[in-house]
Short mmCIF file of C-alpha atoms in Angstrom, two decimals:
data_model
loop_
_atom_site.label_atom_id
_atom_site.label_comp_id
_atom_site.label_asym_id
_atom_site.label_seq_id
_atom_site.Cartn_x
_atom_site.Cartn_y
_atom_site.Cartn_z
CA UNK K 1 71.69 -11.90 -142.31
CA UNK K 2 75.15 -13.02 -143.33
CA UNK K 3 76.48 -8.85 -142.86
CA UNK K 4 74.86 -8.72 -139.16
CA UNK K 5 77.24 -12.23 -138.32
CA UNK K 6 79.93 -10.59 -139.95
CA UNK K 7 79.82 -7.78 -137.99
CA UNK K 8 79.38 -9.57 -135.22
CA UNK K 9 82.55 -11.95 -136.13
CA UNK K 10 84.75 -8.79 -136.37
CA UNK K 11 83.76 -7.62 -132.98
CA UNK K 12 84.33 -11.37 -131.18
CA UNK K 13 87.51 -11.12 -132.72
CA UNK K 14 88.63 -7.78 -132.03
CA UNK K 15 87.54 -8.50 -128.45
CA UNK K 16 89.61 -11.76 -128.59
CA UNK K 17 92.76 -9.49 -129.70
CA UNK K 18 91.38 -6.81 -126.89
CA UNK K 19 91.75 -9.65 -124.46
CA UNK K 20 95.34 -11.20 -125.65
CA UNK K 21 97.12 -7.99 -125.45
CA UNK K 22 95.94 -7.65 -121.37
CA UNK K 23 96.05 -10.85 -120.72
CA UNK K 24 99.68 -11.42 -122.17
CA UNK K 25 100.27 -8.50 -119.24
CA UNK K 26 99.73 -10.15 -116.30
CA UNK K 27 102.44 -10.81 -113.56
CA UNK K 28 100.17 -12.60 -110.97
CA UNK K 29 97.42 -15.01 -112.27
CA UNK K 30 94.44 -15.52 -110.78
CA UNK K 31 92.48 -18.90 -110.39
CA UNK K 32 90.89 -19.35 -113.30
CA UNK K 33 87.35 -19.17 -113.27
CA UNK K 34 85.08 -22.07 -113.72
CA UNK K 35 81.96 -20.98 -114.93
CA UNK K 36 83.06 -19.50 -117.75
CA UNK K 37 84.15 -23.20 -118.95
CA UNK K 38 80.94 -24.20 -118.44
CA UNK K 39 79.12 -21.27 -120.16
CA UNK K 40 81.71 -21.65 -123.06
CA UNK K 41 80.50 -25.49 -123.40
CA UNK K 42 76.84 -25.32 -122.69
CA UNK K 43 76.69 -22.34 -125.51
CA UNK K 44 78.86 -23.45 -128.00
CA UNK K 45 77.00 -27.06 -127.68
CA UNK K 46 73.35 -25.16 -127.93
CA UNK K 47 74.98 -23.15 -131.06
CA UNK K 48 76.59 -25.92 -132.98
CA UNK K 49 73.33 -27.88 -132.78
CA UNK K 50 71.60 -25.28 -135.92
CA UNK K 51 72.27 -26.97 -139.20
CA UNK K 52 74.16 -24.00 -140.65
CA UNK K 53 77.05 -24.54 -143.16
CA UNK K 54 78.09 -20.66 -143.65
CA UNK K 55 81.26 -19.82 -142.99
CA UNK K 56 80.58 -16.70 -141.06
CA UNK K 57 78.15 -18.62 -138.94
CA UNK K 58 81.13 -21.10 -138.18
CA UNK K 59 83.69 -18.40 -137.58
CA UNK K 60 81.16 -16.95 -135.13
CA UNK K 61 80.41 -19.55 -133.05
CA UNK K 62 84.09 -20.58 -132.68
CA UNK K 63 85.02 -17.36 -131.53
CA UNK K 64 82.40 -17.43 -129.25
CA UNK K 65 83.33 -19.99 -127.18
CA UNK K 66 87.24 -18.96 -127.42
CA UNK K 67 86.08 -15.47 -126.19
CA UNK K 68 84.05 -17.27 -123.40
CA UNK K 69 87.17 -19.75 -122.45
CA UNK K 70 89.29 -16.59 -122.52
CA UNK K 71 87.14 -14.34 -120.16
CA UNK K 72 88.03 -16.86 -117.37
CA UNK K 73 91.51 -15.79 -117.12
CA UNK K 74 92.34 -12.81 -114.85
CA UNK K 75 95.14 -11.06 -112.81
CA UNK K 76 97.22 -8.35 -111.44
CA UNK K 77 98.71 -6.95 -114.16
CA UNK K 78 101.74 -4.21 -114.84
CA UNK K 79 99.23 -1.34 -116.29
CA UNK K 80 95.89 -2.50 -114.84
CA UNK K 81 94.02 -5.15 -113.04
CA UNK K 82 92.75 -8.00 -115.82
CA UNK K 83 89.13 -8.97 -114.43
CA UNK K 84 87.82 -12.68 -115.21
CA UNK K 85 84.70 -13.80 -116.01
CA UNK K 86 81.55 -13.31 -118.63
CA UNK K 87 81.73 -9.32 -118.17
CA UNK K 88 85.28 -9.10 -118.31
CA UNK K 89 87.70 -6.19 -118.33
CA UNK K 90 90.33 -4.27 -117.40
CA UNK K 91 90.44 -2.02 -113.80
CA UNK K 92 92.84 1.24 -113.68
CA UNK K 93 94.96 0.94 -110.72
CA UNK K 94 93.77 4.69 -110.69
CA UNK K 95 90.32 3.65 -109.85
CA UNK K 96 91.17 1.45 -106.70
CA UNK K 97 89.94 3.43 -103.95
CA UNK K 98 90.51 0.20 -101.26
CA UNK K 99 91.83 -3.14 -101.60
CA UNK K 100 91.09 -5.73 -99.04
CA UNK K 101 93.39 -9.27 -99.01
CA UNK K 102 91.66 -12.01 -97.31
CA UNK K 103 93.96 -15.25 -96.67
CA UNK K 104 92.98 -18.83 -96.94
CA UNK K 105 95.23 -21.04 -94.65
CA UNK K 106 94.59 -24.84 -95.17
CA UNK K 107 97.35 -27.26 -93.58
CA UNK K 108 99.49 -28.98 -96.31
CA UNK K 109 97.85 -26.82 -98.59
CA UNK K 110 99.58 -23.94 -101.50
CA UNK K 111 99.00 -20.48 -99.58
CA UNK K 112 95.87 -18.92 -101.25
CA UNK K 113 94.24 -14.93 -100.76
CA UNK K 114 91.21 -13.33 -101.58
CA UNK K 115 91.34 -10.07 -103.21
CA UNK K 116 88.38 -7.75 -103.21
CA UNK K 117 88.59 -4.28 -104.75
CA UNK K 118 86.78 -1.46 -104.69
CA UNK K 119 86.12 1.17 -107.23
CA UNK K 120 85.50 4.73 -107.81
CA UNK K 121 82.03 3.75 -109.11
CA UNK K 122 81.36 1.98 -105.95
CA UNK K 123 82.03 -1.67 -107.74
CA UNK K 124 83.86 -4.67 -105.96
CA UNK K 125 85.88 -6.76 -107.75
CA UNK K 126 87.18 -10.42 -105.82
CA UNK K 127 89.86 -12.47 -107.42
CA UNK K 128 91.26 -15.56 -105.88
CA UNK K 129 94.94 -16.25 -105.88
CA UNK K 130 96.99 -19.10 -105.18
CA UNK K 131 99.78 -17.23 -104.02
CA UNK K 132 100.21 -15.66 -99.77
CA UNK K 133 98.87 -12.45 -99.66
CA UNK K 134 102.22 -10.55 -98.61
CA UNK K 135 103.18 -11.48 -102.59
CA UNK K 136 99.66 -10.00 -103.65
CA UNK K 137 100.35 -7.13 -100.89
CA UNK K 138 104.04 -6.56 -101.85
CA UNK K 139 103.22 -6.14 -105.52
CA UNK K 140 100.03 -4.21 -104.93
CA UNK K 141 102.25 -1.53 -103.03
CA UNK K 142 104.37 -0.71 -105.77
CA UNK K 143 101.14 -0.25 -108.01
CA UNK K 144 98.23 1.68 -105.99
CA UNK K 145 98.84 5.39 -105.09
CA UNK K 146 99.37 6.31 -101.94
CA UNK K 147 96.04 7.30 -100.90
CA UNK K 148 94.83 3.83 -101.33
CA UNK K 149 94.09 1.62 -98.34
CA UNK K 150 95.27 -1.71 -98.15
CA UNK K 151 93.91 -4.01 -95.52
CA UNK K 152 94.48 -7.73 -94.64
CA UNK K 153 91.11 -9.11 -93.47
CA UNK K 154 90.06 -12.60 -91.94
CA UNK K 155 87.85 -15.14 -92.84
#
């Protein structure tokens, strides 16, 4: 048993190195999400409850939860969108086949925009931003190819 959670430590760790590197790349953060807080505290609480003194077990569960704090960071990045949240990753900016940028005007509020993108594989991505969307828009430009479509909706 104590081989299967060390494999299992080396992966949560190599994806914890996986997600420093692209996160240490983005340029625009997004609004962090949430849930992943909550997932990171209602797991690691259920997991710390077994009696277990082994040192792999520890090392597991720890990066656990710093993997599942970590996933809710996200962004516009210089190489490649960083997505947030449990399924995590990284989006080509050669995969974008439309963007749409959705602002959020609130009086005596920080401008904030909606991103949505869509994929090659038919996927949509939305990111919040707390930023105007001609930032989002201006950097966006210098990133997509020309083919992509970029469109400022409404709510």
């Amino acid at each position: 048993m104590d081989l299967i959670i060390i494999i299992v430590d080396v992966v949560f760790l190599a994806g914890a190195v996986f997600n420093i590197y692209w996160q240490s790349q983005i340029e625009i953060r997004s609004v962090y999400k949430i849930s992943s807080l909550i997932f990171a505290a209602f797991m690691g609480g259920w997991l710390m409850v077994s009696s277990s003194s082994d040192l792999p077990y520890i090392i597991m569960v720890a990066a656990f939860v710093t993997l599942t704090i970590m996933n809710g960071v996200g962004g516009i990045g210089e190489k490649k969108v960083v997505m947030n949240g449990f399924y995590s990753g990284v989006l080509d900016y050669s995969q974008i086949v439309h963007v749409t940028l959705i602002p959020i005007e609130i009086p005596q509020r920080k401008p904030k925009v909606a991103v949505i993108f869509n994929t090659k594989r038919t996927q949509q991505i939305q990111m919040s931003f707390n930023t105007s969307y001609k930032t989002v828009q201006d950097y966006l430009s210098n990133k997509l190819s020309s083919g992509v479509q970029v469109e400022v909706g409404q709510i």
